mmCIF file of C-alpha atoms in Angstrom:
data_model
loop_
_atom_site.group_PDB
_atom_site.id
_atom_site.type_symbol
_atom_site.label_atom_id
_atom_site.label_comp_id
_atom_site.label_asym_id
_atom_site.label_seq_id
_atom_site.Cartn_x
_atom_site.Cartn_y
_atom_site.Cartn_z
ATOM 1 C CA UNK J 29 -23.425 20.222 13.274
ATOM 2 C CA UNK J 30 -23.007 17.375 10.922
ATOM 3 C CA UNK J 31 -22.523 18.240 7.174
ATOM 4 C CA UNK J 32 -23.264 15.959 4.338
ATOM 5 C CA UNK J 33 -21.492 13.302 2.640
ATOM 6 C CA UNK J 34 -21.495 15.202 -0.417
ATOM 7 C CA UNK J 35 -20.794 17.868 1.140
ATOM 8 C CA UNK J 36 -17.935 16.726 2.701
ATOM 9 C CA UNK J 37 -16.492 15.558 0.056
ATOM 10 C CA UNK J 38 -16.692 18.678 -2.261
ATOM 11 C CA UNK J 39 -15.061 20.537 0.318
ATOM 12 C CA UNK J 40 -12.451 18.023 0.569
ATOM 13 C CA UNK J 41 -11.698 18.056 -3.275
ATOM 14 C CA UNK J 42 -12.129 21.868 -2.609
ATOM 15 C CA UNK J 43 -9.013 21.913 -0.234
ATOM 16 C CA UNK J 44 -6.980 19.516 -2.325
ATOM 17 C CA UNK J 45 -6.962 16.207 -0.105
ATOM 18 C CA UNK J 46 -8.550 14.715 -2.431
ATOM 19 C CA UNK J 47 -8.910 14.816 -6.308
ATOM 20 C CA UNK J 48 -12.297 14.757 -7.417
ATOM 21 C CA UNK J 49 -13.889 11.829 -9.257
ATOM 22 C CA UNK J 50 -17.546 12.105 -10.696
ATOM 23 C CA UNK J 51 -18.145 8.199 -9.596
ATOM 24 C CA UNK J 52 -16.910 8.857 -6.243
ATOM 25 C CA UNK J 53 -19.136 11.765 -5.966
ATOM 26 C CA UNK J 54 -22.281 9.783 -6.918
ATOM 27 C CA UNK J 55 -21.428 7.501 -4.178
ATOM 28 C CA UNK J 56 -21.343 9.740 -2.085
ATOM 29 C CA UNK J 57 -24.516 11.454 -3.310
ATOM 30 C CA UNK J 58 -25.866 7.602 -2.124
ATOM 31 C CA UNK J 59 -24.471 7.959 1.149
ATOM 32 C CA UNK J 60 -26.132 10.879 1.543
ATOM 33 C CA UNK J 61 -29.618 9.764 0.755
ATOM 34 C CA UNK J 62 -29.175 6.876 3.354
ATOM 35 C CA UNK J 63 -28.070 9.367 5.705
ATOM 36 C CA UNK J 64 -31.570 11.014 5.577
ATOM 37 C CA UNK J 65 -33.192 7.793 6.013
ATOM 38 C CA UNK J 66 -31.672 7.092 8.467
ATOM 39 C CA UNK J 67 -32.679 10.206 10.235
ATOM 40 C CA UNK J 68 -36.667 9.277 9.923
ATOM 41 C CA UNK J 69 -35.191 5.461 10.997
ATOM 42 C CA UNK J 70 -36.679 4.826 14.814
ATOM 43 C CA UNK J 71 -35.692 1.061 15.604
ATOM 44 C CA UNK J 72 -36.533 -0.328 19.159
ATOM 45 C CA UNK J 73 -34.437 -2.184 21.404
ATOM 46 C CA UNK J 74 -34.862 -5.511 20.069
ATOM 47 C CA UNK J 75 -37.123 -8.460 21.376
ATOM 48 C CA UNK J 76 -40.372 -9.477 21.290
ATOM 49 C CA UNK J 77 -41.619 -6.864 23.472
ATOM 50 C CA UNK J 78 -39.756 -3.512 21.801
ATOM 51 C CA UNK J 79 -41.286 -5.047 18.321
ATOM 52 C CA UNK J 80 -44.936 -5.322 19.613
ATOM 53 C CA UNK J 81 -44.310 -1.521 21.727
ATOM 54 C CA UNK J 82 -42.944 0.351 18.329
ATOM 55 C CA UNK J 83 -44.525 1.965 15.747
ATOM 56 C CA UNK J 84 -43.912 0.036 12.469
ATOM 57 C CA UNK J 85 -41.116 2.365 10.671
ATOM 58 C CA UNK J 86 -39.345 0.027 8.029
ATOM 59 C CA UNK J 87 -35.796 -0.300 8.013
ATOM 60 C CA UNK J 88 -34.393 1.505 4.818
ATOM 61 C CA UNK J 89 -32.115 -0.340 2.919
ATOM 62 C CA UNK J 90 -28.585 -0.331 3.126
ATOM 63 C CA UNK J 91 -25.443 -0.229 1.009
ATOM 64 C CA UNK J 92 -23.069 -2.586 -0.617
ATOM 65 C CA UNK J 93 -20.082 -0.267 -2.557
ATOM 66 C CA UNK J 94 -18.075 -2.361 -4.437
ATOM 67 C CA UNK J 95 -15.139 -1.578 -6.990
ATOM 68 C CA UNK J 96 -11.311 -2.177 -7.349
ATOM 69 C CA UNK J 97 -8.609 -1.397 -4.579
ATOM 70 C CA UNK J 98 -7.315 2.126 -4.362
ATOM 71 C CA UNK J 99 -10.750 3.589 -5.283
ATOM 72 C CA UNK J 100 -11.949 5.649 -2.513
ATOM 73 C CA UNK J 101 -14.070 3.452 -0.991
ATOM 74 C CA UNK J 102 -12.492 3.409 2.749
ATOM 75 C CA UNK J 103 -12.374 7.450 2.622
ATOM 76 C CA UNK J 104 -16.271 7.414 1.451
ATOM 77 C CA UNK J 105 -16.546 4.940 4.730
ATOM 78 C CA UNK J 106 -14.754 7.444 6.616
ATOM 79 C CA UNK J 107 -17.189 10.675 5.454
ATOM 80 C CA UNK J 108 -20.719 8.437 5.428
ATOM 81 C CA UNK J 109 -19.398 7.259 9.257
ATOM 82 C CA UNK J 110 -18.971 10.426 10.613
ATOM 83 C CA UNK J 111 -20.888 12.736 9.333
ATOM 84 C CA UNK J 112 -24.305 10.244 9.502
ATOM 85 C CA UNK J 113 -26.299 11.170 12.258
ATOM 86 C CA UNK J 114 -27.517 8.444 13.422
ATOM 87 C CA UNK J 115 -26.478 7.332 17.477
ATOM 88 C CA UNK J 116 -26.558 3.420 17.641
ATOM 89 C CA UNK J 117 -23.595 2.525 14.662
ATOM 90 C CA UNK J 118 -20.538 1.220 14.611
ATOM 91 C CA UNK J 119 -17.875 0.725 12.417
ATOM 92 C CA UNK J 120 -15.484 -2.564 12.381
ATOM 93 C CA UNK J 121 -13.485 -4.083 9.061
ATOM 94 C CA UNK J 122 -15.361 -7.122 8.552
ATOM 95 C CA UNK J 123 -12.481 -9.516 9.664
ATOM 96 C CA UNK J 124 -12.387 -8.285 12.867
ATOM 97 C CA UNK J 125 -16.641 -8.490 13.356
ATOM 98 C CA UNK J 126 -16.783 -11.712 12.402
ATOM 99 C CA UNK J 127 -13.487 -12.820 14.835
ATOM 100 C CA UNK J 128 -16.108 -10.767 17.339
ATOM 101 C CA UNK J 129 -18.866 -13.100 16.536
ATOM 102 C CA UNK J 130 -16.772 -16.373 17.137
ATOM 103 C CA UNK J 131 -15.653 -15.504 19.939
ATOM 104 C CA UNK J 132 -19.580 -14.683 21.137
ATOM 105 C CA UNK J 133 -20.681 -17.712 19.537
ATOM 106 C CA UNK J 134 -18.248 -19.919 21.755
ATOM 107 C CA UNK J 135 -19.578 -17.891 25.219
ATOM 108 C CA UNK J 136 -23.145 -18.174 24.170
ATOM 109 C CA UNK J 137 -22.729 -22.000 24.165
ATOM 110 C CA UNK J 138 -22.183 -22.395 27.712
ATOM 111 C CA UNK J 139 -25.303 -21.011 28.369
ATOM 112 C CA UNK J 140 -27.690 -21.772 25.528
ATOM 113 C CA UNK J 141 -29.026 -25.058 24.403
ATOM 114 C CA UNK J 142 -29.085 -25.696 21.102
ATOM 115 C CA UNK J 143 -27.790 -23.143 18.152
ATOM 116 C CA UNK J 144 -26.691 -19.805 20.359
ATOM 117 C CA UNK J 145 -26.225 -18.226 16.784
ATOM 118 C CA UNK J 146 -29.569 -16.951 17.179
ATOM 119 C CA UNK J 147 -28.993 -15.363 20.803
ATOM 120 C CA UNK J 148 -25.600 -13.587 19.077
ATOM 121 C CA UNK J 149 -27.516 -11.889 16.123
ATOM 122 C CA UNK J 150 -30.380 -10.830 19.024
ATOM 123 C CA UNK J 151 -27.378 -9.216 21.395
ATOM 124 C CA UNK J 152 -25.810 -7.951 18.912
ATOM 125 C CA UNK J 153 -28.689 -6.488 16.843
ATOM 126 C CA UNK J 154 -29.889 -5.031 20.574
ATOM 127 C CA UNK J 155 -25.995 -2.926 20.496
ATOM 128 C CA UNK J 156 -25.586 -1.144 17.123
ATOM 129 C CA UNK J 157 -28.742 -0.351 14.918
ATOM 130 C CA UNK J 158 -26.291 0.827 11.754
ATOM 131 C CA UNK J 159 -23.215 -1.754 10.725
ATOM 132 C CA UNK J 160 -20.688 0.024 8.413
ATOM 133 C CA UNK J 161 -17.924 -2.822 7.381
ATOM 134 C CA UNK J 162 -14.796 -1.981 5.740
ATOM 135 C CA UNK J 163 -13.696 -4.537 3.208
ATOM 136 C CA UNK J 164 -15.961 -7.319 2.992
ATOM 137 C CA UNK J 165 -14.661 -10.682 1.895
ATOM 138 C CA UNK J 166 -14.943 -13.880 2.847
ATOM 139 C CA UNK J 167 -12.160 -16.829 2.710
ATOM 140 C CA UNK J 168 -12.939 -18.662 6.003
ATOM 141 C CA UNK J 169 -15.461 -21.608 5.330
ATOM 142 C CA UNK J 170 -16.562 -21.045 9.040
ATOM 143 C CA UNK J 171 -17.835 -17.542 8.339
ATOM 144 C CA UNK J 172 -18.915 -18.697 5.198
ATOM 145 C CA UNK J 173 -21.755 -21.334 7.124
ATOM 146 C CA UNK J 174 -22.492 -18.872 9.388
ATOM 147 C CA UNK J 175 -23.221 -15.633 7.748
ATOM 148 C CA UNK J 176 -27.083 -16.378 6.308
ATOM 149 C CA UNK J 177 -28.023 -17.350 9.380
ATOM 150 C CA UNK J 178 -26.068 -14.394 11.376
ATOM 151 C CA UNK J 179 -27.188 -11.641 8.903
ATOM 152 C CA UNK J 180 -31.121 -12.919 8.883
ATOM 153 C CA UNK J 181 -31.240 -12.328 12.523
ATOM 154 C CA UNK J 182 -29.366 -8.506 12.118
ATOM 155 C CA UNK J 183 -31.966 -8.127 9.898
ATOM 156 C CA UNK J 184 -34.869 -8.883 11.169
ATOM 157 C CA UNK J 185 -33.336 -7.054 14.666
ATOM 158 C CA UNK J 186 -33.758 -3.595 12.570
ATOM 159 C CA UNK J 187 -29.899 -3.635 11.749
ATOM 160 C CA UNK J 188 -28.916 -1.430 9.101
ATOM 161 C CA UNK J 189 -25.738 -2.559 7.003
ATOM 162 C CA UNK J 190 -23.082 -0.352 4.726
ATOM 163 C CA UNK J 191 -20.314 -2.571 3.585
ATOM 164 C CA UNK J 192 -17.357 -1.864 1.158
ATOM 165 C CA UNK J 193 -15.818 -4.733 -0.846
ATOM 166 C CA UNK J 194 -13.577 -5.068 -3.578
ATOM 167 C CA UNK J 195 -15.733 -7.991 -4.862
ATOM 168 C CA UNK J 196 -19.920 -8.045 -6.152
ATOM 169 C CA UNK J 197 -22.124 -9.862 -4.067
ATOM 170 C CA UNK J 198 -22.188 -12.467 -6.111
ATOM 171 C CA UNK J 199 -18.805 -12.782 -6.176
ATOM 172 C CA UNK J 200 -18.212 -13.455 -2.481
ATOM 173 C CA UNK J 201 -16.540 -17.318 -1.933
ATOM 174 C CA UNK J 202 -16.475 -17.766 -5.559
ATOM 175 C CA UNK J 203 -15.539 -21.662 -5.595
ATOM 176 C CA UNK J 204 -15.699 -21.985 -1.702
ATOM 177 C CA UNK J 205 -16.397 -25.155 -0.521
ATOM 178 C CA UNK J 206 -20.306 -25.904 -0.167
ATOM 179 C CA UNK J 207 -20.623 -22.814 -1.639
ATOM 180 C CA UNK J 208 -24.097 -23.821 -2.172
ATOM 181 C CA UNK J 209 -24.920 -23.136 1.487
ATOM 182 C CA UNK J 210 -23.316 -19.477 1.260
ATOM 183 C CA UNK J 211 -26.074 -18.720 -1.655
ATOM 184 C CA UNK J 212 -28.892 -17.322 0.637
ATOM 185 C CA UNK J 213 -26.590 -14.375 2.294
ATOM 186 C CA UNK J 214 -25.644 -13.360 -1.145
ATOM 187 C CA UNK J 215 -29.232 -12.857 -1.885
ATOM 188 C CA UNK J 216 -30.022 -11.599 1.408
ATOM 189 C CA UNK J 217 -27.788 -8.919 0.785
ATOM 190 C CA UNK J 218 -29.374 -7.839 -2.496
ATOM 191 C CA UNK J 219 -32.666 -7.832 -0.925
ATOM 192 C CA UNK J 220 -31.562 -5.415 2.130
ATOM 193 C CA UNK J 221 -28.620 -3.522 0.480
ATOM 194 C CA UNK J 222 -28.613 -1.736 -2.358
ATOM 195 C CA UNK J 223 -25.258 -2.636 -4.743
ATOM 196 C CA UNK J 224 -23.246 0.613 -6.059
ATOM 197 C CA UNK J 225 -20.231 -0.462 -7.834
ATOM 198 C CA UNK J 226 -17.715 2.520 -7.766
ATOM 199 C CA UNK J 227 -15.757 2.759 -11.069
ATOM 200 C CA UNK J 228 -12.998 5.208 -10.120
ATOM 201 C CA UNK J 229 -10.620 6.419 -12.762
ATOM 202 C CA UNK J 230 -7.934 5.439 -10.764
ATOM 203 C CA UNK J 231 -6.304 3.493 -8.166
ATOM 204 C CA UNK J 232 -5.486 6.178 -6.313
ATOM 205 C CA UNK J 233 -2.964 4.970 -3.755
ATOM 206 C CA UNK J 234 -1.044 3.235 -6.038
ATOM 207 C CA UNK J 235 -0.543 6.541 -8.645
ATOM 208 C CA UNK J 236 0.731 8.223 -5.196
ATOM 209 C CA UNK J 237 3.708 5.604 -4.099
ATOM 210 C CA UNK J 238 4.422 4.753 -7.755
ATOM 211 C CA UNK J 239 8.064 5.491 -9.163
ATOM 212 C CA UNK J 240 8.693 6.934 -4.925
ATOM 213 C CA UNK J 241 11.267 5.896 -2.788
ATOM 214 C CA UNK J 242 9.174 4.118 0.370
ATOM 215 C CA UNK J 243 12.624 2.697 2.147
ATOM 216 C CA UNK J 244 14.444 5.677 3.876
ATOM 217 C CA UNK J 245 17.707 5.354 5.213
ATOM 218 C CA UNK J 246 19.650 6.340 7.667
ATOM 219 C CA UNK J 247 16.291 7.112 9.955
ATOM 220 C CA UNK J 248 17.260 10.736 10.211
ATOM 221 C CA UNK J 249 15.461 14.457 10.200
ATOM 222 C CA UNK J 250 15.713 14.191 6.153
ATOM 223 C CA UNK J 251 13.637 10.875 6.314
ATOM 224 C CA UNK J 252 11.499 11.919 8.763
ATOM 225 C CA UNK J 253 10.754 14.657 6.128
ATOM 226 C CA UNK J 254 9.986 12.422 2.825
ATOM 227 C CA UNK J 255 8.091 10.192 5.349
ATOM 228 C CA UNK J 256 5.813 13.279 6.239
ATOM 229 C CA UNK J 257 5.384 14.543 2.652
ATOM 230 C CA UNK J 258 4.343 10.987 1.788
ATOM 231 C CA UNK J 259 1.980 11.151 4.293
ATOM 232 C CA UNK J 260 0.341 14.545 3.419
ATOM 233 C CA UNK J 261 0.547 12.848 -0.134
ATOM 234 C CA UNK J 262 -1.795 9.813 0.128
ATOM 235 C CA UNK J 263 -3.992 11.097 3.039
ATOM 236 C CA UNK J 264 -4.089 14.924 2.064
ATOM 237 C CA UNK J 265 -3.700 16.133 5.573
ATOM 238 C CA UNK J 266 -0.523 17.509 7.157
ATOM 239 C CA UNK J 267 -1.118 15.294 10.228
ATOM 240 C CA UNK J 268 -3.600 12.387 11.170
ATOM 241 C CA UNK J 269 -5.156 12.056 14.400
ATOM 242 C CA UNK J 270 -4.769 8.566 16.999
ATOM 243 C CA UNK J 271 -7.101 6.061 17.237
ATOM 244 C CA UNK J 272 -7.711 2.592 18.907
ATOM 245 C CA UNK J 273 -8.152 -0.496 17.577
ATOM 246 C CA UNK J 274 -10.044 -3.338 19.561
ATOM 247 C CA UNK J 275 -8.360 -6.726 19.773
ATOM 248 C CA UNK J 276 -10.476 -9.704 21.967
ATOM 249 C CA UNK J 277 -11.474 -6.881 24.499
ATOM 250 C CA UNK J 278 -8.193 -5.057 24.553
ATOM 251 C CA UNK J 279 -7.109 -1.753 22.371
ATOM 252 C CA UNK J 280 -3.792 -1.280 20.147
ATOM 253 C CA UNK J 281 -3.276 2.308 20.138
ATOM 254 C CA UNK J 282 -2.641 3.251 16.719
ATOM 255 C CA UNK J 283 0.032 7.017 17.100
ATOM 256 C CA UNK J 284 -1.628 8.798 13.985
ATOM 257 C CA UNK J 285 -4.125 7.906 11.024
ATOM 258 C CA UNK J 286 -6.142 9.048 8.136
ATOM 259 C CA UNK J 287 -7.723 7.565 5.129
ATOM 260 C CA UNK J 288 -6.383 4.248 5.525
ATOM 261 C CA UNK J 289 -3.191 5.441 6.070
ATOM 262 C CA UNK J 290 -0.867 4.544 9.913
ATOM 263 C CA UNK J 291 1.828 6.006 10.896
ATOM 264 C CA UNK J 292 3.920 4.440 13.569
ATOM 265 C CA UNK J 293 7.299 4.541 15.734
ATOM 266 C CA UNK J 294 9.540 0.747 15.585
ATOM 267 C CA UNK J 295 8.682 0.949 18.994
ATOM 268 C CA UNK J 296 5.566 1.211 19.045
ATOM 269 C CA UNK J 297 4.995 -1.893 17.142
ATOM 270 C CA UNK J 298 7.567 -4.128 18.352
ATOM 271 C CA UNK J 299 8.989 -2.875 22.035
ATOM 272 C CA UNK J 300 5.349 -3.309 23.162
ATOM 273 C CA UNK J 301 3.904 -6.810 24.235
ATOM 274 C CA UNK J 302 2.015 -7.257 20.511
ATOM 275 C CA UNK J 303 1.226 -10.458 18.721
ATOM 276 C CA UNK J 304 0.233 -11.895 15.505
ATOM 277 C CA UNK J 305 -3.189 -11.209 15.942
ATOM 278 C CA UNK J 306 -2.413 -7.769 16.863
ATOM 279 C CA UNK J 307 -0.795 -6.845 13.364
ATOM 280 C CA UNK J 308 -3.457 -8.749 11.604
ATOM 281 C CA UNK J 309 -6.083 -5.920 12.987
ATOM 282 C CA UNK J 310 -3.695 -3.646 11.372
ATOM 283 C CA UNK J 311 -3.175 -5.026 8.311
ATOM 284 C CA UNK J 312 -6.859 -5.563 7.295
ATOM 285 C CA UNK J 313 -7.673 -1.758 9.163
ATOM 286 C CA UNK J 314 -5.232 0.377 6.928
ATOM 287 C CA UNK J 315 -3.920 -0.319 3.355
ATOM 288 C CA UNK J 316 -1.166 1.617 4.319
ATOM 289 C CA UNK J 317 1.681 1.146 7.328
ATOM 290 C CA UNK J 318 4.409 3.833 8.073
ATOM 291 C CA UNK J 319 7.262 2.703 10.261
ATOM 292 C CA UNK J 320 9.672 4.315 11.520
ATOM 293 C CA UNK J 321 13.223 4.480 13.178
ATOM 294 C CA UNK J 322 13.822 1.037 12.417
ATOM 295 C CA UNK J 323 17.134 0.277 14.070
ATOM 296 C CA UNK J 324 20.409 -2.184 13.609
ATOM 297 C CA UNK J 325 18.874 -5.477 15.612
ATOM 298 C CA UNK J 326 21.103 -8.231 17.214
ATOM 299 C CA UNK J 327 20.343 -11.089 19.803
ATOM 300 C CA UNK J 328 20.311 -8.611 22.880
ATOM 301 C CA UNK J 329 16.701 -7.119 20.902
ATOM 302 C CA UNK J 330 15.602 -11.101 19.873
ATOM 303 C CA UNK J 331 12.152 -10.317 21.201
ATOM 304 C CA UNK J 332 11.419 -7.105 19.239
ATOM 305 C CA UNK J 333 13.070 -8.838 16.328
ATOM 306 C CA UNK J 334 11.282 -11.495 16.164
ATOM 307 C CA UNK J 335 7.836 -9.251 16.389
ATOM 308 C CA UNK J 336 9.672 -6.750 13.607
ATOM 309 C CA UNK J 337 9.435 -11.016 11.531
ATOM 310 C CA UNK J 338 5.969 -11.356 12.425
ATOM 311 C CA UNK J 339 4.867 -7.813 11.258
ATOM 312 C CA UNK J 340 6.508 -7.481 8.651
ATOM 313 C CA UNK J 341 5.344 -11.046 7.306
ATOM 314 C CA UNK J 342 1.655 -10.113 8.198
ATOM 315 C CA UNK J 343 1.531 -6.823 5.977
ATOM 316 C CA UNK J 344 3.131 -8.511 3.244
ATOM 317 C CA UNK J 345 0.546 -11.561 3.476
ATOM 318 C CA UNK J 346 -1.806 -9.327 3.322
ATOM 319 C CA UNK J 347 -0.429 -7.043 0.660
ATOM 320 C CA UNK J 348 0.093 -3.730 2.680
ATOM 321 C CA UNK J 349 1.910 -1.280 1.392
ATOM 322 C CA UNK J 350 4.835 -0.023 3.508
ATOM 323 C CA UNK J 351 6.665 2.852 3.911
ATOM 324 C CA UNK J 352 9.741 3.155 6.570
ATOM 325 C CA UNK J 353 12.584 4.593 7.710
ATOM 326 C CA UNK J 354 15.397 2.520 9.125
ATOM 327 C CA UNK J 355 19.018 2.263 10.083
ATOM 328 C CA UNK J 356 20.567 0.694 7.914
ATOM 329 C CA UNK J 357 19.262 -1.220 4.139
ATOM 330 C CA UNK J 358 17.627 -4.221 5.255
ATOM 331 C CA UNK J 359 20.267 -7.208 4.786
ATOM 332 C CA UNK J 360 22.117 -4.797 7.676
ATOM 333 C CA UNK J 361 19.323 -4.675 10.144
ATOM 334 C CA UNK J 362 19.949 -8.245 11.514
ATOM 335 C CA UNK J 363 24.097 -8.134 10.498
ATOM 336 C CA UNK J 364 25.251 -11.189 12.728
ATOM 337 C CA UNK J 365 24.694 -13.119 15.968
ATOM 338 C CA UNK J 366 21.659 -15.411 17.000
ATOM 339 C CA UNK J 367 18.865 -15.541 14.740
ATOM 340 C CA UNK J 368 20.299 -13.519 12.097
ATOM 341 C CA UNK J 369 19.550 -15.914 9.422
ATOM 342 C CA UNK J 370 15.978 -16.571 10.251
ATOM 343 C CA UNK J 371 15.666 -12.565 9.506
ATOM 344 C CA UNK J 372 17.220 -13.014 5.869
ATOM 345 C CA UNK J 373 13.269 -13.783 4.563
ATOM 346 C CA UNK J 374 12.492 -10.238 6.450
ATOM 347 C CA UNK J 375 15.232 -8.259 4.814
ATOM 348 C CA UNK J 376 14.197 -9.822 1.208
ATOM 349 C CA UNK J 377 10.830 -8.882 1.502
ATOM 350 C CA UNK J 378 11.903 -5.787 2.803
ATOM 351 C CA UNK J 379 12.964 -4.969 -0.642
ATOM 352 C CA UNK J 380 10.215 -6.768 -2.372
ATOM 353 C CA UNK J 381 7.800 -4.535 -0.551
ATOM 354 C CA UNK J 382 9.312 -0.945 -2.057
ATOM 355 C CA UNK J 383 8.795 -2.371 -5.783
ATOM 356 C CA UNK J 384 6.175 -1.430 -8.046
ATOM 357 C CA UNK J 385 5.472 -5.150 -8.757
ATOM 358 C CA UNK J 386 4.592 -5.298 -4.909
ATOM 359 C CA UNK J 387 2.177 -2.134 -5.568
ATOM 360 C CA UNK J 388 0.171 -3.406 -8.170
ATOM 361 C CA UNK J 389 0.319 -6.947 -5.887
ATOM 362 C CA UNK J 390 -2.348 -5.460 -4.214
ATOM 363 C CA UNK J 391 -4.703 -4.914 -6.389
ATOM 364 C CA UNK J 392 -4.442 -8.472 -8.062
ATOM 365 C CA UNK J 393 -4.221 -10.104 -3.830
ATOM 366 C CA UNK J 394 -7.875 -8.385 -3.543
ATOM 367 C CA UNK J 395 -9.689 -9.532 -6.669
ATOM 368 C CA UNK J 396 -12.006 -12.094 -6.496
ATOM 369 C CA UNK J 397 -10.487 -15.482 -6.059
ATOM 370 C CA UNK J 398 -11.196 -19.439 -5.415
ATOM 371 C CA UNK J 399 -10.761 -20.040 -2.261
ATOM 372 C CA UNK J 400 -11.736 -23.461 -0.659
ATOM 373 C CA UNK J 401 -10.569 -23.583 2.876
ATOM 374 C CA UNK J 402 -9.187 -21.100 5.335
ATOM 375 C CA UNK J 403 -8.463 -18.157 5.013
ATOM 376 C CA UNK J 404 -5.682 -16.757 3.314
#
């Protein structure tokens, strides 16, 4: 039987996981009353016909949570997700939806004269009835032209939205380029969500890794100790549980995860046949990545070195924190041979990425910024 948000979340401060915060609990308290909508909430299938068939039951609005990195707003995700019962929802980070819709958009216009944008929004309003984004920002100019459009035909499909960002609505592509055209899905989402900024006391994550060593080495049973203590310390939990992430129609199987947190095996990042775009889902799915048993690399291992490069440049682009065990210190992970130099940038960041400047990086990488083209 599905509890309550709020609920939930007492019983989680309750056990300890996590430490109670009045505006964390009125968010929930939010949740929960959407929850209940939802429950009344009777959308048809979509189309002309399921519209006319239907009884008339409005859509109830949704939710926008907004407020600083490190605030609880992934773990409010996680609680609302799973404890709403409501059968048509899904839940995607934002980045990867929209990578989703591309890729839709560009089969749709094989087959459909004209703008297939509408034919997306219809399919994929006829899927999911309930839309719960983690972190939602917006850097790429592309998105940026599409989303009024995209999120007018959710709408009007019966699509409910939740969506956490670390930015206000109004906010979103400050100083994008023909930002002008991006105005009508900022007020489309005041219209059909409701905003809640959440003004945690703290950052949360970054009081739990501050002033702790986050580089462990050698990679033996003593590291694989702090490693699990740190663990228990940002998630709360003794152990996670595995989960999947989708990538273009394939999954990346993530060992062992909870409350934004991954933990993983060097091997099971970088002896498996990954890519960039496969640590990009991970970096924008969990603020935090755990790696272990990072060994001494050398020409004979090029290939997993030169994924270890493209990871590890990934979560530092994207400001992940990082916690790992490894052989050796990290200007003796590449020592000689073949493509030793071209991991020297690796090993410095390495270091950069157990320092409390690098911490606090993250919160200043997710504020509102100007961005103009691309994404970042």
């Amino acid at each position: 039987m599905k509890t309550g948000v709020l609920e939930s979340y007492h019983a989680l401060a309750a056990t300890g996981e996590i430490e109670a915060d009045p505006a964390q609990a009125l968010a929930a308290e939010r949740l929960d009353t959407l929850s209940r909508a939802l429950s009344e909430y009777r959308p048809g299938n979509g189309g002309l016909l399921g519209r006319l068939l239907r009884k008339k039951v409005e859509a109830p609005n949704g939710l926008y949570i907004h407020g600083a990195v490190g605030r609880g707003k992934t773990m409010l995700m996680d609680l609302f997700h799973s404890n709403v019962a409501f059968p048509s929802k899904r839940r995607v980070h934002f980045h990867a939806f929209m990578a989703d819709v591309h890729e839709r958009i560009a089969v749709a216009r094989r087959s459909v004269e004209g703008d297939p944008l509408p034919r997306v929004a219809e399919s994929l309003a006829r899927d999911v009835k309930l839309l719960c984004f983690d972190e939602l920002h917006v850097t790429d100019i592309a998105d940026a032209m599409i989303l009024g459009r995209l999120f007018t035909g959710l709408l009007q499909g019966g699509v409910v939205v939740v969506a956490t960002s670390n930015a206000h609505p109004r906010d979103l592509y400050r100083n994008g380029l023909n930002r002008q055209l991006f105005l009508p899905f900022i007020d489309l989402l005041e219209r059909h969500l409701d905003v809640v900024e959440l003004v945690a006391a703290k950052d949360y994550r970054l009081e739990k890794l501050a002033g702790r060593p986050l580089y462990f080495t050698p990679a033996d049973a003593r590291a694989h100790s702090e490693m699990r203590v740190l663990f228990q310390r940002l998630t709360g939990r003794d152990a996670g549980a595995p989960c999947e992430l989708e990538v273009k129609g394939r999954t990346v199987p993530v060992p062992e995860a909870a409350m934004g947190v991954a933990r993983f095996s060097f091997d099971d990042l970088c002896d498996q046949p990954l890519g960039a775009l496969d640590y990009l889902h991970i970096a924008h799915a969990f603020h935090t990545v755990m790696i272990e048993d990072i060994p001494i690399l050398s020409p004979a291992r090029r290939n997993a070195a030169r994924r270890f490069i493209n990871l590890i440049d990934t979560l530092y682009d994207n400001s992940v924190s990082l916690v790992a065990s490894a052989a050796a210190e990290p200007h003796e992970l590449y020592p000689k041979g073949d493509g030793a130099d071209l991991f020297e940038r690796t090993a410095s960041r390495l270091i950069e990425m157990r320092s409390q400047t690098y911490l606090e990086r993250r919160k200043r990488h997710n504020e509102p910024v100007a961005q103009s083209l691309g994404e970042t």
